[in-house]
Coordinates of C-alpha atoms (C1' of nucleotides) in Angstrom, one line a residue:
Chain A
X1 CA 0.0 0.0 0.0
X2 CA 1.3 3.3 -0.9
X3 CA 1.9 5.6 1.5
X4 CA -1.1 8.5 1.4
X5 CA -0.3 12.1 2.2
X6 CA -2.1 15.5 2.5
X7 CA -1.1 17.9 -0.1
X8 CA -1.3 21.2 1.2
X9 CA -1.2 22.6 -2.4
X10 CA -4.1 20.5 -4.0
X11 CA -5.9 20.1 -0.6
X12 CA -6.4 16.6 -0.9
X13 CA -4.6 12.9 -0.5
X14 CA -2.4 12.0 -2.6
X15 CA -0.1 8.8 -3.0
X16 CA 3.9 9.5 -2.1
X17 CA 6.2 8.6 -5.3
X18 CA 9.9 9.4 -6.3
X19 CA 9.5 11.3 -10.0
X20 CA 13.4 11.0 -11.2
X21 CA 14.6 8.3 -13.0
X22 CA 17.0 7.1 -10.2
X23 CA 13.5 6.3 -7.8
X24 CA 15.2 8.5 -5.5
X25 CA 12.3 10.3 -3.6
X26 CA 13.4 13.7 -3.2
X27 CA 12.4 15.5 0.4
X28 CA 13.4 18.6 2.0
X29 CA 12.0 19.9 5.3
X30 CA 12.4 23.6 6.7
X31 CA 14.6 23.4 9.5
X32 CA 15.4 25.1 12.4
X33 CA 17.2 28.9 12.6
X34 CA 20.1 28.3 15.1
X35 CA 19.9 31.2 17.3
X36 CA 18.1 29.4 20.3
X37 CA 17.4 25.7 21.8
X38 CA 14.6 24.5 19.2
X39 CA 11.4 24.6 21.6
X40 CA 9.2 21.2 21.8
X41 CA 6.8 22.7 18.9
X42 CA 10.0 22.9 16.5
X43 CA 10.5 19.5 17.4
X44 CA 6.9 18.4 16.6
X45 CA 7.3 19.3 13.3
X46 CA 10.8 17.5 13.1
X47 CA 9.6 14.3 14.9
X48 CA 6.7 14.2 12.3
X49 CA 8.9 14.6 9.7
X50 CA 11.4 11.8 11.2
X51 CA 8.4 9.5 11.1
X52 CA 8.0 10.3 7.6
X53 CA 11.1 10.1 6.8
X54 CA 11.1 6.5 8.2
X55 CA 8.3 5.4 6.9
X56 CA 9.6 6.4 3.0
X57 CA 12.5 4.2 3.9
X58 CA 10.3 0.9 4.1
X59 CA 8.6 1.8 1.3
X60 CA 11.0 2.4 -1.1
X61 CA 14.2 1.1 0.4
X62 CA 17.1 3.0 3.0
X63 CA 19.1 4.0 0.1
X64 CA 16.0 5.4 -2.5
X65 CA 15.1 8.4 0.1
X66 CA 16.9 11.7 0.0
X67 CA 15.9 13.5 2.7
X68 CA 17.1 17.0 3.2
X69 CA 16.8 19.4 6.1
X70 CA 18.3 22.9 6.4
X71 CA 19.4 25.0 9.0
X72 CA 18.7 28.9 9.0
X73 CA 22.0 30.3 9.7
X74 CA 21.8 34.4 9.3
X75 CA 19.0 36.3 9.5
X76 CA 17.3 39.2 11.7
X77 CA 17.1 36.5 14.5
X78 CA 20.7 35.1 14.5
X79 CA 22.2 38.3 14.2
X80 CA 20.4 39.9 16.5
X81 CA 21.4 37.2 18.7
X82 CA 25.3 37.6 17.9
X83 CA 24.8 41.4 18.8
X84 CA 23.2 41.0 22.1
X85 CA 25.6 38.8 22.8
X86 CA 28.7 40.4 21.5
X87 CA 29.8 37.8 19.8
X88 CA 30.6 36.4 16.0
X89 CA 27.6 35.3 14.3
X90 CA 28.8 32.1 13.7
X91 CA 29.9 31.4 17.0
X92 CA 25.9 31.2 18.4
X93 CA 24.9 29.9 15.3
X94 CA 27.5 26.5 15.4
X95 CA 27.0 26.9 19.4
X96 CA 23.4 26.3 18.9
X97 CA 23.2 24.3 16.3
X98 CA 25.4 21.6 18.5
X99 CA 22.5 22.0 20.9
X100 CA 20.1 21.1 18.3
X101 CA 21.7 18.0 16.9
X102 CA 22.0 16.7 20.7
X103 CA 18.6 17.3 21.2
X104 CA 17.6 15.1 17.6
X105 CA 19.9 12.9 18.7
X106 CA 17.8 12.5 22.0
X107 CA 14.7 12.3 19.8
X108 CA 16.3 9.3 17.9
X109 CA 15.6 11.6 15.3
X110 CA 17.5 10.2 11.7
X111 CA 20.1 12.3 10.8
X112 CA 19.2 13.9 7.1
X113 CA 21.3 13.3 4.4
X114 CA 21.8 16.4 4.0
X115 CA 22.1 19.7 6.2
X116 CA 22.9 22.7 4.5
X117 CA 23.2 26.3 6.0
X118 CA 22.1 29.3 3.9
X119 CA 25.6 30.9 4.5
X120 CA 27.1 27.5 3.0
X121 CA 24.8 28.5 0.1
X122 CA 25.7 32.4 -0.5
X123 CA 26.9 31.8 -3.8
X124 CA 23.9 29.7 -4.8
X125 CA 21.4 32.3 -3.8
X126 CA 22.9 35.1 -5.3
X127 CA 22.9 33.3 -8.8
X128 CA 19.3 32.9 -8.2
X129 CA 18.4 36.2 -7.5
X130 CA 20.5 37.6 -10.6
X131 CA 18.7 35.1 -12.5
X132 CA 15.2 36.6 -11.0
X133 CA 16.8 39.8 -12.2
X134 CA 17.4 38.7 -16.1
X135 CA 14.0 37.1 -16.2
X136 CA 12.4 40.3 -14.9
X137 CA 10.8 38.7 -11.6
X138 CA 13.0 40.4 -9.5
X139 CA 14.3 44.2 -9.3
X140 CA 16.2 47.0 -7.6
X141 CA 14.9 49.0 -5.3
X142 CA 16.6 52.6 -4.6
X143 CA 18.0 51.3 -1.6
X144 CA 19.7 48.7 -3.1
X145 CA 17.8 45.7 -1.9
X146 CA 16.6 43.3 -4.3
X147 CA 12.8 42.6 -3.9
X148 CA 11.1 39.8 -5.3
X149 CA 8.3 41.5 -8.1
X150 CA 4.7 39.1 -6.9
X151 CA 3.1 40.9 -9.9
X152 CA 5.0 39.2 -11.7
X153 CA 4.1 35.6 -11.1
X154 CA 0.8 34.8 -12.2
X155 CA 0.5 31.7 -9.9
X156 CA 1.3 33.6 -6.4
X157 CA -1.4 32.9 -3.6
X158 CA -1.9 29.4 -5.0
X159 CA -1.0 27.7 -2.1
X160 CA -1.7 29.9 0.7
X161 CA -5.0 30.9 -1.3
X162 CA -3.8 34.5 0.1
X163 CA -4.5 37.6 -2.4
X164 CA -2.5 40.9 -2.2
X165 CA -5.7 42.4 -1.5
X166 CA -6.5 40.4 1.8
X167 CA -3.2 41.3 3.7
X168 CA -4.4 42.8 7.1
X169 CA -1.9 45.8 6.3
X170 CA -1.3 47.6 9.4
X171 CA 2.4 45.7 9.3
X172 CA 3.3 45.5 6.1
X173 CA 4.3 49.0 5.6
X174 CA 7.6 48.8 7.2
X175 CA 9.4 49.6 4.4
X176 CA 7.3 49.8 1.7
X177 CA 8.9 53.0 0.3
X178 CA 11.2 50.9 -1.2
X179 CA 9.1 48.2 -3.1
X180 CA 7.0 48.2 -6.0
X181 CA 4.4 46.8 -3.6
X182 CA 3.9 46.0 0.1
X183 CA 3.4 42.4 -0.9
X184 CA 6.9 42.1 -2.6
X185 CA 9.4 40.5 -0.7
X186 CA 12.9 40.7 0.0
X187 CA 15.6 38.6 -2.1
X188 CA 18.9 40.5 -0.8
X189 CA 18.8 42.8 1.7
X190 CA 21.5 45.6 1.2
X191 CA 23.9 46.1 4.5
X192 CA 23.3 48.2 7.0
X193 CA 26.4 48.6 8.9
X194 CA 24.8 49.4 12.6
X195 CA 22.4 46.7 12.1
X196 CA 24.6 44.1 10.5
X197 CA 28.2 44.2 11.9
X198 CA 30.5 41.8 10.1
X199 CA 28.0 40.1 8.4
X200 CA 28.0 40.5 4.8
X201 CA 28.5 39.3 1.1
X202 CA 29.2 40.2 -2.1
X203 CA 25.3 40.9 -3.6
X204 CA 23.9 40.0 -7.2
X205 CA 25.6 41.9 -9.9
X206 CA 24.9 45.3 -9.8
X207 CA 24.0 45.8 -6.4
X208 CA 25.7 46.3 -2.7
X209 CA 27.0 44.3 -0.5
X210 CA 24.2 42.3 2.4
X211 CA 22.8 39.4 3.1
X212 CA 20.4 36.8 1.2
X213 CA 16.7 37.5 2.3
X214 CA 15.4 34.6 4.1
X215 CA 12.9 32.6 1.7
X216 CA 15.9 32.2 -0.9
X217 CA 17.5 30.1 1.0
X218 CA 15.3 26.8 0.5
X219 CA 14.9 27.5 -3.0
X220 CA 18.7 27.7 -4.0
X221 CA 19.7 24.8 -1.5
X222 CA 17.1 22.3 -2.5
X223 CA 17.5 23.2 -6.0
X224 CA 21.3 22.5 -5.9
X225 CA 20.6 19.4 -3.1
X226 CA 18.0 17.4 -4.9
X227 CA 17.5 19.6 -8.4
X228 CA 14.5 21.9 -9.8
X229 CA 11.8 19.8 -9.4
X230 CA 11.3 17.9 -5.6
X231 CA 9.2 15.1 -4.7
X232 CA 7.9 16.6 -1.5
X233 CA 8.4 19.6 0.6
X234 CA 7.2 19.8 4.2
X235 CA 7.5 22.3 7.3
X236 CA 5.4 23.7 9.9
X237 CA 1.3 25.4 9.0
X238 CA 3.1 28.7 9.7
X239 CA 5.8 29.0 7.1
X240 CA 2.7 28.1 4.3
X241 CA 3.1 32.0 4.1
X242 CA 4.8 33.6 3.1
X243 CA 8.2 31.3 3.2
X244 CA 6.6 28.0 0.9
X245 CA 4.5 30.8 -1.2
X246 CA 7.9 33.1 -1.8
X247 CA 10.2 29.6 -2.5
X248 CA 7.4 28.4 -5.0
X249 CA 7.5 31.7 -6.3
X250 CA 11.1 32.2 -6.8
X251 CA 11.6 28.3 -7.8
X252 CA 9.0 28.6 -10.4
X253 CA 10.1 32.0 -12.0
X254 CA 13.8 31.0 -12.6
X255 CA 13.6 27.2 -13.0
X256 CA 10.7 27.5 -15.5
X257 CA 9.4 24.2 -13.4
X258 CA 7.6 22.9 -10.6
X259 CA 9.2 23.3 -7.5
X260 CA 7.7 20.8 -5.0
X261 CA 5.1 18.0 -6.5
X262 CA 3.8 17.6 -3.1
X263 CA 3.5 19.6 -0.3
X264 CA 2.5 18.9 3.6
X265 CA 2.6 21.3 6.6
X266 CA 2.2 19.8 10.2
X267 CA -0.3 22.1 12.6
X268 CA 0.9 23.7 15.5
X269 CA 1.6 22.4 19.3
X270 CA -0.3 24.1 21.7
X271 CA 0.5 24.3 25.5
X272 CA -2.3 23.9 27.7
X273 CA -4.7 25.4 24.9
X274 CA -2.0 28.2 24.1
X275 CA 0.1 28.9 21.5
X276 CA 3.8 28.5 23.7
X277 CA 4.8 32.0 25.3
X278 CA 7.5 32.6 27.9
X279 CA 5.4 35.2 29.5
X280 CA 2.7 32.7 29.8
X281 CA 4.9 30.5 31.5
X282 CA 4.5 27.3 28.7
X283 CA 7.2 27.7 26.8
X284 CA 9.2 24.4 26.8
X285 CA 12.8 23.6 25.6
X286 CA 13.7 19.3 25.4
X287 CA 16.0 20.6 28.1
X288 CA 13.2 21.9 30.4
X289 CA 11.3 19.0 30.5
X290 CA 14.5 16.4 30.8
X291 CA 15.0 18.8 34.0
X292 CA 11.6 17.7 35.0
X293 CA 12.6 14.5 35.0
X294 CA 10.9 13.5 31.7
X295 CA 12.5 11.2 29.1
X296 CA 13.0 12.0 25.7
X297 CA 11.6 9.3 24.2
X298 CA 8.3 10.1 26.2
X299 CA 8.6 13.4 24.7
X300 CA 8.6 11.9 21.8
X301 CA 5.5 9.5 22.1
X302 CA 3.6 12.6 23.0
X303 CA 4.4 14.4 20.3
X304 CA 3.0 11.8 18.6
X305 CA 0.1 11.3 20.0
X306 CA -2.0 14.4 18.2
X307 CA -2.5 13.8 14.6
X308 CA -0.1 15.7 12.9
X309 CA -2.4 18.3 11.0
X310 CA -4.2 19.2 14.3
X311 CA -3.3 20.9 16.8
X312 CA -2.3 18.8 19.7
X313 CA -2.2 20.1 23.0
X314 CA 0.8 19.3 25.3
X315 CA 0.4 18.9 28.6
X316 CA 2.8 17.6 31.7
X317 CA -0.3 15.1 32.1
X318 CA -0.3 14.1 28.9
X319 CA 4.1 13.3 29.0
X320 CA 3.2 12.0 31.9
X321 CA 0.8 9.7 29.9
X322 CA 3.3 9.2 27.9
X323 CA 6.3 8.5 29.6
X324 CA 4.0 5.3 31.5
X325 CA 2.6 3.8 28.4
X326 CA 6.4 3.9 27.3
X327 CA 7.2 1.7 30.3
X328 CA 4.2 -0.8 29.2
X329 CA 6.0 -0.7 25.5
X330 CA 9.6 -2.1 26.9
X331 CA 7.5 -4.5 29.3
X332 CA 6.1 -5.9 26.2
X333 CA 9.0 -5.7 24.1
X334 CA 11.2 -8.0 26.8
X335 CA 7.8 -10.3 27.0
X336 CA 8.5 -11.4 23.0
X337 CA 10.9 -14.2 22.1
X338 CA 14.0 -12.6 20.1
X339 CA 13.1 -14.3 16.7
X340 CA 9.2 -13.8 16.4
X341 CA 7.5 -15.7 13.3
X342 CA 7.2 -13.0 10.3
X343 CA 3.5 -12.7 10.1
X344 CA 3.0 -9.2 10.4
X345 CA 1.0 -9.0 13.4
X346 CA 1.5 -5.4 14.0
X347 CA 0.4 -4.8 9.8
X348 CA -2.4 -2.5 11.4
X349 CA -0.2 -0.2 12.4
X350 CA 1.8 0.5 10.2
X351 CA -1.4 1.0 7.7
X352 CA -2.2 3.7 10.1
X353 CA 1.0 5.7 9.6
X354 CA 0.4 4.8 6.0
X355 CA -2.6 6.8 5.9
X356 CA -1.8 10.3 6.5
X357 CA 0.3 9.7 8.8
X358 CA -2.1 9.3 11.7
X359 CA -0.1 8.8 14.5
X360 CA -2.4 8.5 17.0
X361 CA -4.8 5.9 15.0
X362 CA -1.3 4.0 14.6
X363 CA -0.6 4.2 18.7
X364 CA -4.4 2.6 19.1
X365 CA -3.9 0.3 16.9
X366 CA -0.5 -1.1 18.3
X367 CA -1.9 -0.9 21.9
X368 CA -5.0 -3.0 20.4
X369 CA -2.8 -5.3 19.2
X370 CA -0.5 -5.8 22.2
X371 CA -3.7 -6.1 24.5
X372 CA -4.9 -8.6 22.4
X373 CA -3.2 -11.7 23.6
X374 CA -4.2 -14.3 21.7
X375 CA -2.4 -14.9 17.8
X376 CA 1.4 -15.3 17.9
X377 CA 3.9 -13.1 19.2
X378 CA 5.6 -11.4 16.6
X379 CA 8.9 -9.2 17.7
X380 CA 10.5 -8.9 14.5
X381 CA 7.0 -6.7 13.3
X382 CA 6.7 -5.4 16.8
X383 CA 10.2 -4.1 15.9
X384 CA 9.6 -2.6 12.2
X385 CA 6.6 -0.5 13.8
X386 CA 9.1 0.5 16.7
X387 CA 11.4 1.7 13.9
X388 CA 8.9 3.5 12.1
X389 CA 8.1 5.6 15.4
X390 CA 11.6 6.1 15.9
X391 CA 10.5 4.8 19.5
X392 CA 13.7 3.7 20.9
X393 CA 13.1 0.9 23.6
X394 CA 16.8 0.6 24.6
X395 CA 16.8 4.2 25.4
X396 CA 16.7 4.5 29.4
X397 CA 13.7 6.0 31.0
X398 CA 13.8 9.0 32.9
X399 CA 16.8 8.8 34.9
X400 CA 15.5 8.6 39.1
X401 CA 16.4 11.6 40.7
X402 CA 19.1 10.7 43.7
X403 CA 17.2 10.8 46.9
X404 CA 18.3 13.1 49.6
X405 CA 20.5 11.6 52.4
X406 CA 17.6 11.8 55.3
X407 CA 15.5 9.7 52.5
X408 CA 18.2 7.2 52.1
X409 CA 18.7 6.8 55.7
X410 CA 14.6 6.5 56.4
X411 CA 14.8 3.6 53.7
X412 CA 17.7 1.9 55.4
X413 CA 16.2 1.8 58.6
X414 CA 12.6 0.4 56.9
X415 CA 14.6 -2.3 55.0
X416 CA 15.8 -3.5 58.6
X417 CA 12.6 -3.6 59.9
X418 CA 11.3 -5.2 57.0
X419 CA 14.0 -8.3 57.5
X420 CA 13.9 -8.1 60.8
X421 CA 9.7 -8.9 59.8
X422 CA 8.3 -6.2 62.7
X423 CA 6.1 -5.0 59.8
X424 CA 4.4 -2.1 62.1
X425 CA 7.4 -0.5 62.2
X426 CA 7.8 -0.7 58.4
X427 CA 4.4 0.3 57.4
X428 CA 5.3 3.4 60.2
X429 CA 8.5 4.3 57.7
X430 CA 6.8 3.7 54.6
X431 CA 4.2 6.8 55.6
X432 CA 6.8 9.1 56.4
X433 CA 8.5 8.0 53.0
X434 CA 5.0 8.7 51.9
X435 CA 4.9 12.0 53.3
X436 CA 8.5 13.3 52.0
X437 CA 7.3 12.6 48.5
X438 CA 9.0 9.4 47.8
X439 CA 7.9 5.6 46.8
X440 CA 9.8 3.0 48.4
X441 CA 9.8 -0.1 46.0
X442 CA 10.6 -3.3 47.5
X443 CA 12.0 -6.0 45.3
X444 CA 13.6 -9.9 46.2
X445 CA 17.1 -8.6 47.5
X446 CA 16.5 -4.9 48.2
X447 CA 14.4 -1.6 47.2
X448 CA 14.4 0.9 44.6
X449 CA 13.2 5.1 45.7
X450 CA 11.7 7.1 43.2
X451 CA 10.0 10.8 43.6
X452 CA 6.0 10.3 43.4
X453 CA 5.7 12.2 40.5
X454 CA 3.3 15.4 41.2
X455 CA 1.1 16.7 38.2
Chain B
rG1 C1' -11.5 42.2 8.0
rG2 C1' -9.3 37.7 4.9
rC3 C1' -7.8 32.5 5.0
rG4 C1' -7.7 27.9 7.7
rC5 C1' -8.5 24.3 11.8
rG6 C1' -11.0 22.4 15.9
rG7 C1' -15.0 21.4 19.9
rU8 C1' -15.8 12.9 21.1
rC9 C1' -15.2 9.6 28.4
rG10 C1' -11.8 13.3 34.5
rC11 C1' -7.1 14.4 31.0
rC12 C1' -4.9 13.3 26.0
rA13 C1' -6.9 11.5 21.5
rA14 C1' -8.6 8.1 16.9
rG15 C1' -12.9 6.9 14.2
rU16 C1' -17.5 5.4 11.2
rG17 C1' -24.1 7.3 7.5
rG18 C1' -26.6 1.8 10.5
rU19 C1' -23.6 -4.6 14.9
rU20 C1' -20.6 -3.3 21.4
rA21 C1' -17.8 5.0 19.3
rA22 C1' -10.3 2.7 19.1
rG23 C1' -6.3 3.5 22.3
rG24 C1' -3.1 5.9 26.1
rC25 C1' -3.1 8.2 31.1
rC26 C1' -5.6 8.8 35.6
rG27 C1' -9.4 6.6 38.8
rA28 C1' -12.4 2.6 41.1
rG29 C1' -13.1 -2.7 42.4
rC30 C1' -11.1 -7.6 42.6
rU31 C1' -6.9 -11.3 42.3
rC32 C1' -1.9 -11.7 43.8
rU33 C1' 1.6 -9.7 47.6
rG34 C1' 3.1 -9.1 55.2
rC35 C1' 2.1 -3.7 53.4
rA36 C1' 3.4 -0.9 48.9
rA37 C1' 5.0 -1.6 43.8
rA38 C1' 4.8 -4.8 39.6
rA39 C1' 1.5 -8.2 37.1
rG40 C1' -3.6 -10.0 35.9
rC41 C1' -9.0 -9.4 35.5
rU42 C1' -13.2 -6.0 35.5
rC43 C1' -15.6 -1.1 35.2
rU44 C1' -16.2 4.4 33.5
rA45 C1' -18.9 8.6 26.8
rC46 C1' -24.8 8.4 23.5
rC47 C1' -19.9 12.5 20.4
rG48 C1' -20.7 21.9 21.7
rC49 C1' -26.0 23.9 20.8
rC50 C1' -30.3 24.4 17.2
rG51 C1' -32.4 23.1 12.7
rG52 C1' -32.3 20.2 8.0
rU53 C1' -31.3 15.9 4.6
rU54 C1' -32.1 10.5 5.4
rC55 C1' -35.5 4.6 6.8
rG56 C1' -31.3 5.9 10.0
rA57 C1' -26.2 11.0 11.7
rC58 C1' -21.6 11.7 16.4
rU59 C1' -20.4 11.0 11.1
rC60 C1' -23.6 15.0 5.3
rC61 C1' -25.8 20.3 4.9
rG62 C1' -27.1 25.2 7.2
rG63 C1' -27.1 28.5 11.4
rC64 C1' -25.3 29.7 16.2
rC65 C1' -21.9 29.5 20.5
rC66 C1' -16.8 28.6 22.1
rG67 C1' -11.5 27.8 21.3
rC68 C1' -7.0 28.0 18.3
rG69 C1' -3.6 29.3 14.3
rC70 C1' -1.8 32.2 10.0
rC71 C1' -2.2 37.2 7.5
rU72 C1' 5.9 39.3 5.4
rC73 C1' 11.0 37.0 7.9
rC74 C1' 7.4 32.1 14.1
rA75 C1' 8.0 24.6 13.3

RNA sequence: GGCGCGGUCGCCAAGUGGUUAAGGCCGAGCUCUGCAAAAGCUCUACCGCCGGUUCGACUCCGGCCCGCGCCUCCA
C-alpha cells in the first residue's frame, strides 16, 4: 500500500512517489534557525517529519530516500542574537546548532542526508536572484535591496490561497517606500552597517553588498541538493506564508518548473490550549522538560500522540501519559521471544501511519494489538513499527532523581525492619517516606526510591 | 476584516451514515503480595447547541456559541 499524504497545495490525498529516473524520492523539510534551543513545537514538526522520513525508507528502500533538512543560519534573529551577545555570528549559530543535533539525537531523530546552512549556500542564492533579475521577476529598489516582483508571477497565492488584497496591512508598511508593492518580498537585503556588523557578502551583480533574504534560501539549497523539481516539501502550518508561497515563487520563475510535487505542513503544538509564550509560562525547551525529569523518548510519544495536521495540546499530564505507556511498551517488548514468526501482526499499524500519517490511529492500533493476547507473538514486526516511530526501547527511561541523604537513611532503617519482619514498624517508615514525597519499591534482594511524581 | 483548523469519556486522543464510538493516562473494584509496587481481571462517553437531509447522523448540509492558528522573515 502506498503511503497517502495531505497535499497542502491540492488540498487533498495524494499517493507519495519518487518522480526521477533514479527512484530517488526527493524530500526537504524547513529546518530550524540556530539562534536558540529549538522549543518542543520545532521539534513536533521535526519528529513528524522523522516518522516520515522513516516510513519512505520501508517503502521504497534505506538508500531510495533523499531527505534533506536545512538550518537557518543568518537572518534578523541570529544576528540579533550575535549582537546581544557580542559575539561572531557564527559562534551562536554552530553553538546552537550543536544543541540542536544533541537534542535530535535525544529524539532518535535520523540524521538527514543532507544539512545545508544558507551561509554555506551564498553563492547559490545570489545566482538565483541575478537570474530573478534577467528574467524580470525580481528588481532594484533605490535602496539597493533586491525585492522579489509578486506581480510578476501569475500563480502567487496558490498555495496559501492569500490575495494581495486580503493582507491585514497595518504591518506591512515597514518599508514599503522601497518596493513596487507591500506584498513584494525581500531577495537580498542591502547592508546596513549598525544593524549588520560583520556580516556580509558580495550581492547579485549590480547591487551592494548584504545578506540573502530569508525565503531564498530553500529554493537555492534544495535546487542545488536534490535539483528543480522535488518530490515533497514539508514544514510547519506557519511558514505556508509567506516562506513556501515566496520559495514556490522564486523556484518557479527562474527554473521554468515545478518546484515541490507535493506539499504537507504539520499544525501547531499548543500548550495547555495556548500557542507557547515565555510570558505565559508554557514555553518548553527538550532541556526543560529532561530537567523535570521526563525522558526524551516520552517526549517523543507525546508528540505523537496528536494527529499531525491538528493541533495537539501538550500537557505535563499528557508526557506524563506518555512516559508510563512507554514503560508498558519495553515491558512488552522483553515479554517477546527474540526471533518472532514473520507474520506481520502489527500490519495495522503501520497501515495507520500509511494513511496520512495518523499517529495517533497507529498508537491505538499497536496498543490493540498488544492487549490482544491471543495470535502469535511477533517481535521482528513489533520491531519494524518500533522503527517506524523512531520509538527507541533501549533508550533508558527517565533517569530517578538521587534521593536526599535523610530519605536514604529513612529507607535503610525500613529495609531492617522489614527483615527483621516487625512490619508495624515498616508500614510506620513507609508513611513518612510517603509524606517526603517518595515511593519505596521493595524487590527480592533490596528496594528501589523514586520521587512520586506530582502533576 | 481575509484565510484555515477544531469542539468525542476526569485528562490526552482516533474513528464510522446503520452490529458493542479505538487507544493511552488517571481513577475505582477484585486477584496476587506481610504492606506498597509490579502483574492479571473487570468497570467508566450516546460524540458543543439548534435546525435540515435521510428509513437511520456523532459522522452530510445550514445557522449559532466557544476555542485555536496564519495574514511578510514564528515549526
Amino acid at each position: 500500500m502506498p503511503i497517502q499524504l495531505f497535499d497542502s497545495l491540492e488540498r487533498r490525498l495524494k499517493p507519495l512517489a519518487p518522480s526521477h529516473p533514479d527512484g530517488v524520492f526527493r524530500f526537504y523539510n524547513c529546518g530550524l534557525t540556530v539562534y536558540a534551543p529549538g522549543h518542543i513545537g520545532n521539534f513536533r514538526t521535526f519528529v513528524v517529519n522523522d516518522v516520515l522520513r522513516r516510513l519512505l525508507e520501508l517503502e521504497f528502500g534505506k538508500d531510495k530516500v533523499k531527505h534533506v533538512r536545512n538550518l537557518t543560519d543568518v537572518d534578523d534573529r541570529t544576528i540579533g542574537q550575535a549582537k546581544k551577545e557580542n559575539r561572531g555570528l557564527a559562534e551562536i549559530t554552530q553553538h546552537w546548532t550543536k544543541i540542536f543535533h544533541q537534542d535530535c539525537a535525544a529524539l532518535n531523530l535520523l540524521p538527514p542526508h543532507a544539512e545545508p546552512t544558507a551561509t554555506g549556500y551564498i553563492r547559490e542564492q545570489v545566482n538565483m536572484i541575478e537570474c530573478l533579475m534577467e528574467k524580470g521577476n525580481a528588481y532594484r529598489a533605490p535602496d539597493g535591496s533586491v525585492y522579489f516582483k509578486i506581480a510578476s508571477f501569475p500563480g502567487y497565492g496558490a498555495l496559501s490561497r492569500i490575495q494581495e488584497r486580503e493582507l491585514q496591512v497595518t504591518n506591512a508598511i515597514a518599508d514599503a517606500d522601497h518596493k513596487d508593492s507591500v506584498s513584494d518580498f525581500a531577495l537580498w537585503k542591502v547592508y546596513k552597517p549598525e544593524e549588520d556588523g560583520a556580516v556580509k557578502w558580495t550581492g547579485p551583480g549590480g547591487t551592494g553588498e548584504g545578506r540573502p533574504g530569508w525565503h531564498i534560501e530553500c529554493s537555492a539549497m534544495s535546487k542545488s541538493i536534490l535539483g528543480d523539481t522535488i518530490d515533497l516539501h514539508t514544514g510547519g502550518v506557519d511558514l505556508l506564508f509567506p516562506h513556501h508561497e515566496n520559495e514556490i515563487a522564486q523556484s518557479q520563475c527562474c527554473n521554468g518548473t515545478t518546484f515541490a510535487r507535493h506539499w504537507y505542513h504539520s499544525e501547531h503544538l499548543l500548550v495547555d490550549g495556548k500557542k507557547m509564550s515565555k510570558s505565559l509560562g508554557n514555553y518548553y525547551t527538550l532541556g526543560d522538560l529532561v530537567a523535570k525529569g521526563y525522558s526524551p523518548m516520552a517526549v517523543r510519544l507525546a508528540l505523537l500522540m496528536g494527529h499531525p495536521r491538528k493541533q495537539l495540546n501538550f500537557t505535563l499530564d499528557s508526557l506524563h501519559a506518555a512516559e508510563s505507556a512507554l514503560a508498558n511498551l519495553r515491558a512488552h517488548r522483553a515479554s517477546l521471544a527474540t526471533a518472532g514468526a514473520a507474520h506481520e501482526a502489527f500490519a495495522p499499524v503501520l497501515a495507520m501511519l500509511q494513511d496520512d500519517l495518523n499517529t495517533p490511529g497507529a498508537l491505538g492500533a499497536l496498543f490493540t494489538i498488544i492487549n490482544r493476547k491471543d495470535g502469535e507473538p511477533d517481535a521482528a514486526s513489533f520491531d519494524r513499527v518500533m522503527f517506524a516511530l523512531g520509538l527507541d526501547l533501549q533508550k533508558p527511561a527517565a533517569p530517578a532523581a538521587a534521593a536526599p541523604g535523610a530519605i536514604t537513611a529513612l529507607a535503610e532503617k525500613r529495609w531492617a525492619a522489614k527483615q527483621a519482619r516487625d512490619f508495624a514498624a515498616a508500614d510506620a517508615l513507609r508513611k513518612e517516606l510517603t509524606a517526603a514525597g517518595w515511593a519505596m519499591l521493595d524487590g527480592k534482594d533490596g528496594y528501589r526510591l523514586e520521587p512520586v511524581m506530582k502533576k
